[in-house]
Coordinates of C-alpha atoms (C1' of nucleotides) in Angstrom, one line a residue:
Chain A
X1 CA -7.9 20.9 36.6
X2 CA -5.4 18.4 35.7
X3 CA -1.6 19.2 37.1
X4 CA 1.0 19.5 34.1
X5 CA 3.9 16.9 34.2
X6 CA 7.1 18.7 35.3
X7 CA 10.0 20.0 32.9
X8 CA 12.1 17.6 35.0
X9 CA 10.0 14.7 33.1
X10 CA 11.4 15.3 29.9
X11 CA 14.9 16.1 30.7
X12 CA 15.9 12.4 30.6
X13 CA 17.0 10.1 28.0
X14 CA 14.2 10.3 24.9
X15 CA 13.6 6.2 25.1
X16 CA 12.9 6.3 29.3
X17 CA 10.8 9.8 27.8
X18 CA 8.8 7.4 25.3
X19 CA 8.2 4.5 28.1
X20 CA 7.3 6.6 30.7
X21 CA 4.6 8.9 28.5
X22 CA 2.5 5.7 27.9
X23 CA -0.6 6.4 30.4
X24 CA -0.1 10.0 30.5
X25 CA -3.0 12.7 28.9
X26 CA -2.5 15.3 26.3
X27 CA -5.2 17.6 26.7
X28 CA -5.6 20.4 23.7
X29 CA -8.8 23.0 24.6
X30 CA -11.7 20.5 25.6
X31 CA -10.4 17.1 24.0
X32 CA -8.1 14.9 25.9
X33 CA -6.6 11.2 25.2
X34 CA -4.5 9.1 27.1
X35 CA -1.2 8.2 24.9
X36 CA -1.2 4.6 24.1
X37 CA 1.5 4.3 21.7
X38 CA 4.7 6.5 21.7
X39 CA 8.3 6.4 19.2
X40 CA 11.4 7.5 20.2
X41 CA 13.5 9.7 17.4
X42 CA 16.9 10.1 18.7
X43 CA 19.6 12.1 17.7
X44 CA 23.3 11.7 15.6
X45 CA 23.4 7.9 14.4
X46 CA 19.3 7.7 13.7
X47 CA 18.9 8.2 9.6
X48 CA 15.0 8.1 10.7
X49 CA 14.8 11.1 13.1
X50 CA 14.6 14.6 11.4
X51 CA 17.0 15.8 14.0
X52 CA 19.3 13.7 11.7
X53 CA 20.7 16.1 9.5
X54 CA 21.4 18.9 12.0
X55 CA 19.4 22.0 12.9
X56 CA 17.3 23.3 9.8
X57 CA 14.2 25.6 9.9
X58 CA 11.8 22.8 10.5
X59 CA 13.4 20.7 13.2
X60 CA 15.2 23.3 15.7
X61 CA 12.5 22.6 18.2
X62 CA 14.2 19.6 19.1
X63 CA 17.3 21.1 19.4
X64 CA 15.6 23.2 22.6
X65 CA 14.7 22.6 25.7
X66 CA 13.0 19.6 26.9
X67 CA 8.8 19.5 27.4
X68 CA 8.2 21.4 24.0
X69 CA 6.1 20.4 21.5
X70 CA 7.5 19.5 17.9
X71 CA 4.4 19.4 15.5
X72 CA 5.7 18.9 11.8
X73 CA 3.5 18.2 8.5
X74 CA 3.7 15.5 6.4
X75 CA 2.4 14.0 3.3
X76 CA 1.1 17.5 2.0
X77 CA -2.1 16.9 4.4
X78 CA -1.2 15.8 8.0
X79 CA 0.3 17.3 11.3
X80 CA 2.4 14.9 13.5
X81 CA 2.8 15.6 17.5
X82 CA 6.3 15.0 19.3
X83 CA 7.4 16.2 22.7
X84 CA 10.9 17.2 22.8
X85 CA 13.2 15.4 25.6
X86 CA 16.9 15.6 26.5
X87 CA 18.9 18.7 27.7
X88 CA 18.7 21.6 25.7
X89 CA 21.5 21.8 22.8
X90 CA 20.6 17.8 22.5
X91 CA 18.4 16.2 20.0
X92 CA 15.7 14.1 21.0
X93 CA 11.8 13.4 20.5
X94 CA 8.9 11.3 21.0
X95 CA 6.2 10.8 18.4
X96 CA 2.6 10.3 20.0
X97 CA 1.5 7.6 17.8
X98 CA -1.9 6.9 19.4
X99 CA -4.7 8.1 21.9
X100 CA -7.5 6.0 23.4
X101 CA -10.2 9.0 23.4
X102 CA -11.2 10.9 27.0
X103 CA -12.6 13.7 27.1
X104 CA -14.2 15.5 24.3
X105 CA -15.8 12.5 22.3
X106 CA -18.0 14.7 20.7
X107 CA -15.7 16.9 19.5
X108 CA -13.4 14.6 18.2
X109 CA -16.3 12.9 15.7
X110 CA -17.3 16.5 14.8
X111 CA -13.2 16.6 13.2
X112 CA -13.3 13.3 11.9
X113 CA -16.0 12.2 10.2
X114 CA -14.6 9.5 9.0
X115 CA -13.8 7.7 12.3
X116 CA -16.7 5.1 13.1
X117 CA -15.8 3.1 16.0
X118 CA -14.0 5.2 19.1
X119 CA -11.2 3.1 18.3
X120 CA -10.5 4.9 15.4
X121 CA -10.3 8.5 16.5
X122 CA -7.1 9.0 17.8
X123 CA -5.4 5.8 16.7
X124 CA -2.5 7.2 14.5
X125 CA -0.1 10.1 14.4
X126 CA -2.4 12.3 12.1
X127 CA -5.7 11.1 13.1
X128 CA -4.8 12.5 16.8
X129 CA -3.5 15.6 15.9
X130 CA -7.0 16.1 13.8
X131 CA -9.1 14.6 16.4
X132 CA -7.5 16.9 19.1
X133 CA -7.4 19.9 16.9
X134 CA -3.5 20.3 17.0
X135 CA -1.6 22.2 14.2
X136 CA 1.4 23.4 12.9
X137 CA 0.3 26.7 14.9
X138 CA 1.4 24.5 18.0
X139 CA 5.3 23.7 17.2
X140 CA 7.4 25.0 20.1
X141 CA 4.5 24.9 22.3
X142 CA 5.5 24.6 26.0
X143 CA 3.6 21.5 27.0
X144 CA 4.1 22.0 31.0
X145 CA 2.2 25.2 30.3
X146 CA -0.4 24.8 26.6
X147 CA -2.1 25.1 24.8
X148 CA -1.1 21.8 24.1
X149 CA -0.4 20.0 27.6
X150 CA 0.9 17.1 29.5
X151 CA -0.6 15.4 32.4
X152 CA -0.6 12.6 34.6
X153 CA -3.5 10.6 34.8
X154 CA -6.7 11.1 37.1
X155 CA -5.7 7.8 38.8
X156 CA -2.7 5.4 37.9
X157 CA -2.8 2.3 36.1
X158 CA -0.7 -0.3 35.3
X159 CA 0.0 -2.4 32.5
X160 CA 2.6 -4.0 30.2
X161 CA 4.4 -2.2 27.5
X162 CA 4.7 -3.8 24.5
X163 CA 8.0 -3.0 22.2
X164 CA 8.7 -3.2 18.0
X165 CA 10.0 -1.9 15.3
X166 CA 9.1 1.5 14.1
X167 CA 6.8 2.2 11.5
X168 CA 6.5 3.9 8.2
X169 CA 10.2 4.7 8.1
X170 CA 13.1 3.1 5.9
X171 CA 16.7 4.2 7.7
X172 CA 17.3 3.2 10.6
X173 CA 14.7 0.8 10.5
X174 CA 15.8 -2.2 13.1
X175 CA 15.3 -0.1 15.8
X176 CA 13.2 -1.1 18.0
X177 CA 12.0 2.2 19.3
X178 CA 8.3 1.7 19.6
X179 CA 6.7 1.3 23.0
X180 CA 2.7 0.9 22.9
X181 CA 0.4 -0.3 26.0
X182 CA -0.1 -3.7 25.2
X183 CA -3.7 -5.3 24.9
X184 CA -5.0 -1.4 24.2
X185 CA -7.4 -1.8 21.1
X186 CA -6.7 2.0 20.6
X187 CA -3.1 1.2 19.3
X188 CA -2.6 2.3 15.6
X189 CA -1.3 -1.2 14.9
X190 CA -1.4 -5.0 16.7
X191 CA 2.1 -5.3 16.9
Chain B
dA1 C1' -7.7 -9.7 5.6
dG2 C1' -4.1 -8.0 3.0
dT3 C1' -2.2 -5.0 -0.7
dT4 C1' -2.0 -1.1 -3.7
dC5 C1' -2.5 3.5 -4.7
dG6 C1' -3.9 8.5 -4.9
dA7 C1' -4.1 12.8 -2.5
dT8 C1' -1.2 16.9 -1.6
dC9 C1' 2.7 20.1 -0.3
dG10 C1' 6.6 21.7 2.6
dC11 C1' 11.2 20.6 3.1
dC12 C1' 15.9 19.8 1.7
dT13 C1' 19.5 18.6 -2.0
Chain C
dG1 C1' 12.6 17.7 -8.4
dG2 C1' 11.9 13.8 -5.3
dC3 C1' 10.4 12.3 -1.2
dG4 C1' 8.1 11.6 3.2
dA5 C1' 7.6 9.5 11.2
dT6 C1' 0.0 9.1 6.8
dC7 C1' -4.8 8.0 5.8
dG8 C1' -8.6 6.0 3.6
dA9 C1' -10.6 4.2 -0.5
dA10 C1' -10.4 0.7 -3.9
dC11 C1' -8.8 -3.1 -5.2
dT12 C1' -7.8 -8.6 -4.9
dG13 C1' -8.5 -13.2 -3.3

DNA sequence: AGTTCGATCGCCT
DNA sequence: GGCGATCGAACTG
């Protein structure tokens, strides 16, 4: 059994948060995936975060303590992972953009069909919320605790973290607030 | 290989 | 009522 990063983790600034989750493991039930490929959503002054506008329904996760999970739905079809960082009362998140597939292969062909190559599982925001089997049921999740959880890798690795622009998103679009492990062919895009 | 477009629906104005 | 932190299929060249 895998050890659960600490709360302490996520109670930093959301960027260092989105940096320093490359490498780690989300584990959900018996499918796991290392996180390739991360985006930081900030709080006042970012058009693009959903934090933007103040607390509504949908977004107060991220309002709340760090090391929660924010899972939203988008496009009428597709769940999106974040984990929540920053003090509590202060907005901040990190989408999971990508996984490169550990445990539970199987599994994770069984929920997408679709996905040929193991490259493709996991390798965008609603493919690895599918592939893991995360839903809308998992929003406010405590991620040091699960269903969904957090964990640092079986043995540490190292390599270089590539940075752009964001994608998919037209405010606040210059940013560049995407951090992705570079050379990974599991990334959702190659640059 | 790159671009366009339809699917599908909760959220917010 | 319009739009979106997407995906995959159908186009084009």
């Amino acid at each position: 059994m895998r050890a659960a990063l600490k709360r302490s983790f996520y109670l930093r600034p959301t960027i260092e948060v989105a940096r320093e989750l490359l490498g780690k493991i989300v584990i959900h039930g018996s499918t796991s995936g290392r996180i390739v490929e991360t985006e930081a959503y900030l709080g006042t002054g970012d058009l693009a975060a959903h934090a933007a506008a103040g607390i509504t329904n949908r977004n107060r996760v991220i309002f709340g303590p760090p090391g929660h999970a924010y899972v939203y739905f988008i496009y009428g079809m597709y769940e999106c992972l974040n984990i929540v960082a920053e003090p509590e009362g202060e907005a901040g998140c990190v989408l999971i953009r990508a996984l490169e597939p550990v445990d539970g292969i199987a599994a994770m062909r069984k929920r997408r069909p679709t996905a040929n190559r193991d490259e493709d599982l996991a390798n965008g925001p609603g493919k690895l919320t599918r592939a893991l089997g995360i839903t809308l049921r998992d929003n406010g999740c405590d991620v040091t605790r699960g269903p969904v959880v957090v964990c640092a890798p079986d043995k540490e690795d190292t390599f270089e973290i590539g940075i752009s622009l964001r994608i998919g998103i037209t405010k606040s679009a210059d940013l560049p607030l995407r951090f992705f492990v570079k050379g990974s062919r599991f990334v959702s895009r190659h640059r």
